[in-house]
């Protein structure tokens, strides 16, 4: 049906128009109903929507009708108003709007309804509303409370995104799905409750809700979307019921205070133990909450890690892996900055991309001969890492830049028997072939000495070489001048007892009568006893007798 046309006298002239201006509103009328489309003059202050215009009932607020009217401070609907439909973005960008009472009878709050109304502090939503559209309240930075009616069944994506002052939210029982980015960047949201049977929490639904401390989704939740709780830096615990079947990537990324994830024992997909998330068989450790600290032994049943399983667990100082776990998954220990040593057992064969990136406390690293795969940027930004020792051949699968952004002194060390290395550079990294045995190198690095330290040197100038300290099982960082074994003269023999079981060392002794000529003739060297002690001795008759210990590396 064609719109009703009115004749309106303006300044003594006769005109015909489908748009009728009265009280500064512009509107159209059709089927005895009026739709407000805008204003003929810029409105300011309080605006009241009348119940009738041009003799017809006001039934609709048109699309973007009040959009960007920066002078409006409040909007009300006159007594008896029968508005049942409001167009998309109707009040969008009314930056000075502080209060609005939406009309009873409205069932849908459309997309962008009040988007960007940054000064809005009070909204009354009628009990007839069943649907809130995408971004309906997005960017309403000043609103602190919002009561959603029990009639509500559907909420659109980003409906409350950027409501930075919103402190609490109660989701009515009729809502079955939390949409993507519903409360994205609601930085003051402390509490959210669910009255009904929500089954899904969408991607980034509560992203950057930095004040949210606890959240207990209903037991009916089956799906947690990617990034759903990411950036919830105050969240300390979260629990799920038996229905949970899917958790999206990065669901808890950036939850630095999260110490516990719990799942009901009847869940058929997931399980939890000590606040850590596993699959139901506990063969895959899916996620360790970032706030878990201290020492954590991975259960012996675990054979794989989820992507980012220990990412950003800055409080962990030690993680031990079971023998059945042979691969560190991608991002497994990404920026777990409290670890001074990555949990690399001799069973680990593969280290995934970025698996140990950002371990800033890591100063040195030994990769066993079992490691055959090293992923892209595996140790990227391990900024204190000065060297890595490969005990076996070069990995057959080598990603790009595995040690980039390490310490400026970073060096790759390898043994003469290792295959696949080159010197002085290996894939752009300084590389050195080691001359000492693996056991001696392990001893040097265990005391914080570089693996290529000369073993005949006296690093602390106490008169005892590193080789002798290693052979006798002594601490080279201490002054050893008074710690050397002392000779004993008894029962006609001069003897010397010492710790003598260091790997790769040949032990011997020599005797002299004048400190000039030395010989091993007549000197006996015992095999090590149960404690690793050896004794060298020589018979003593008349005259002076001297005895000295001689050690050298095995060929």
Short mmCIF file of N, CA, C and O in Angstrom, two decimals, residues 363-366 386-387 389 413 434 440-455 457-460 464-467 469-470 474-478:
data_model
loop_
_atom_site.label_atom_id
_atom_site.label_comp_id
_atom_site.label_asym_id
_atom_site.label_seq_id
_atom_site.Cartn_x
_atom_site.Cartn_y
_atom_site.Cartn_z
N UNK A 363 70.87 -20.66 30.50
CA UNK A 363 72.22 -20.19 30.17
C UNK A 363 73.00 -21.18 29.32
O UNK A 363 73.87 -20.78 28.54
N UNK A 364 72.73 -22.47 29.47
CA UNK A 364 73.41 -23.47 28.65
C UNK A 364 72.48 -24.64 28.44
O UNK A 364 71.50 -24.82 29.17
N UNK A 365 72.80 -25.46 27.44
CA UNK A 365 71.88 -26.49 27.00
C UNK A 365 72.66 -27.68 26.47
O UNK A 365 73.63 -27.50 25.72
N UNK A 366 72.25 -28.87 26.84
CA UNK A 366 72.81 -30.09 26.28
C UNK A 366 71.69 -30.89 25.63
O UNK A 366 70.68 -31.18 26.28
N UNK A 386 74.20 -19.20 26.22
CA UNK A 386 75.55 -18.97 25.70
C UNK A 386 76.06 -20.14 24.87
O UNK A 386 76.94 -19.94 24.03
N UNK A 387 75.60 -21.34 25.14
CA UNK A 387 76.06 -22.46 24.32
C UNK A 387 75.07 -23.62 24.35
O UNK A 387 74.25 -23.74 25.26
N UNK A 389 75.37 -27.90 23.56
CA UNK A 389 76.22 -29.05 23.27
C UNK A 389 75.36 -30.13 22.64
O UNK A 389 74.36 -30.56 23.24
N UNK A 413 78.51 -26.45 20.24
CA UNK A 413 79.61 -27.38 20.47
C UNK A 413 79.19 -28.79 20.08
O UNK A 413 78.03 -29.18 20.28
N UNK A 434 84.64 -30.16 20.11
CA UNK A 434 85.20 -30.35 21.44
C UNK A 434 86.29 -31.43 21.44
O UNK A 434 86.17 -32.44 20.73
N UNK A 440 83.83 -35.32 30.92
CA UNK A 440 84.59 -34.17 31.39
C UNK A 440 83.89 -32.87 31.01
O UNK A 440 83.83 -31.92 31.80
N UNK A 441 83.30 -32.82 29.83
CA UNK A 441 82.55 -31.63 29.41
C UNK A 441 81.35 -31.41 30.33
O UNK A 441 81.06 -30.29 30.74
N UNK A 442 80.66 -32.49 30.66
CA UNK A 442 79.51 -32.38 31.57
C UNK A 442 79.94 -31.86 32.92
O UNK A 442 79.24 -31.07 33.57
N UNK A 443 81.13 -32.30 33.37
CA UNK A 443 81.65 -31.82 34.67
C UNK A 443 81.97 -30.33 34.58
O UNK A 443 81.63 -29.56 35.49
N UNK A 444 82.60 -29.91 33.52
CA UNK A 444 82.93 -28.49 33.35
C UNK A 444 81.67 -27.62 33.36
O UNK A 444 81.58 -26.64 34.10
N UNK A 445 80.71 -27.99 32.54
CA UNK A 445 79.49 -27.17 32.43
C UNK A 445 78.67 -27.23 33.71
O UNK A 445 77.96 -26.29 34.04
N UNK A 446 78.77 -28.37 34.41
CA UNK A 446 78.05 -28.47 35.68
C UNK A 446 78.52 -27.47 36.70
O UNK A 446 77.77 -27.08 37.61
N UNK A 447 79.78 -27.04 36.58
CA UNK A 447 80.30 -26.00 37.47
C UNK A 447 80.33 -24.62 36.80
O UNK A 447 81.00 -23.70 37.28
N UNK A 448 79.55 -24.49 35.72
CA UNK A 448 79.40 -23.19 35.09
C UNK A 448 80.55 -22.77 34.20
O UNK A 448 80.64 -21.61 33.80
N UNK A 449 81.41 -23.71 33.85
CA UNK A 449 82.55 -23.41 32.98
C UNK A 449 82.20 -23.73 31.54
O UNK A 449 81.49 -24.71 31.26
N UNK A 450 82.67 -22.96 30.59
CA UNK A 450 82.41 -23.25 29.18
C UNK A 450 82.92 -24.63 28.81
O UNK A 450 83.94 -25.10 29.34
N UNK A 451 82.26 -25.29 27.88
CA UNK A 451 82.64 -26.67 27.53
C UNK A 451 84.00 -26.79 26.86
O UNK A 451 84.59 -27.88 26.85
N UNK A 452 84.51 -25.71 26.31
CA UNK A 452 85.82 -25.77 25.66
C UNK A 452 86.93 -25.23 26.55
O UNK A 452 88.03 -24.92 26.06
N UNK A 453 86.68 -25.13 27.86
CA UNK A 453 87.71 -24.67 28.79
C UNK A 453 88.90 -25.63 28.77
O UNK A 453 88.72 -26.85 28.83
N UNK A 454 90.10 -25.11 28.72
CA UNK A 454 91.30 -25.95 28.73
C UNK A 454 91.42 -26.70 30.04
O UNK A 454 91.44 -26.09 31.12
N UNK A 455 91.55 -28.03 29.97
CA UNK A 455 91.53 -28.83 31.20
C UNK A 455 92.84 -28.75 31.96
O UNK A 455 92.92 -29.16 33.13
N UNK A 457 94.29 -25.90 32.56
CA UNK A 457 94.33 -24.57 33.18
C UNK A 457 93.95 -24.64 34.65
O UNK A 457 93.32 -25.60 35.11
N UNK A 458 94.33 -23.62 35.37
CA UNK A 458 94.02 -23.48 36.79
C UNK A 458 93.13 -22.25 36.91
O UNK A 458 93.60 -21.13 37.09
N UNK A 459 91.84 -22.46 36.80
CA UNK A 459 90.91 -21.34 36.64
C UNK A 459 90.85 -20.41 37.85
O UNK A 459 90.59 -19.22 37.71
N UNK A 460 91.10 -20.92 39.05
CA UNK A 460 91.04 -20.05 40.23
C UNK A 460 92.40 -19.90 40.90
O UNK A 460 92.49 -19.44 42.05
N UNK A 464 95.90 -26.13 41.48
CA UNK A 464 95.31 -27.40 41.09
C UNK A 464 94.65 -27.23 39.73
O UNK A 464 93.74 -26.40 39.58
N UNK A 465 95.12 -28.00 38.74
CA UNK A 465 94.54 -27.89 37.40
C UNK A 465 93.12 -28.44 37.38
O UNK A 465 92.72 -29.23 38.26
N UNK A 466 92.36 -28.05 36.36
CA UNK A 466 91.00 -28.57 36.20
C UNK A 466 91.03 -30.08 35.99
O UNK A 466 90.16 -30.80 36.48
N UNK A 467 92.02 -30.57 35.27
CA UNK A 467 92.12 -32.01 35.05
C UNK A 467 92.28 -32.76 36.38
O UNK A 467 91.61 -33.77 36.62
N UNK A 469 91.43 -31.66 39.38
CA UNK A 469 90.20 -31.50 40.17
C UNK A 469 89.14 -32.48 39.69
O UNK A 469 88.43 -33.10 40.49
N UNK A 470 89.01 -32.63 38.38
CA UNK A 470 88.04 -33.59 37.82
C UNK A 470 88.40 -35.01 38.23
O UNK A 470 87.55 -35.80 38.67
N UNK A 474 86.78 -33.20 42.79
CA UNK A 474 86.76 -31.99 43.62
C UNK A 474 86.03 -30.85 42.92
O UNK A 474 85.88 -30.84 41.69
N UNK A 475 85.60 -29.90 43.71
CA UNK A 475 84.88 -28.73 43.21
C UNK A 475 85.88 -27.69 42.73
O UNK A 475 86.60 -27.09 43.54
N UNK A 476 85.95 -27.40 41.42
CA UNK A 476 86.97 -26.49 40.91
C UNK A 476 86.70 -25.02 41.24
O UNK A 476 87.57 -24.17 41.02
N UNK A 477 85.52 -24.73 41.75
CA UNK A 477 85.22 -23.34 42.10
C UNK A 477 85.76 -22.98 43.49
O UNK A 477 85.75 -21.81 43.87
N UNK A 478 86.24 -24.00 44.24
CA UNK A 478 86.78 -23.75 45.58
C UNK A 478 88.31 -23.73 45.55
O UNK A 478 88.93 -24.24 44.60
#
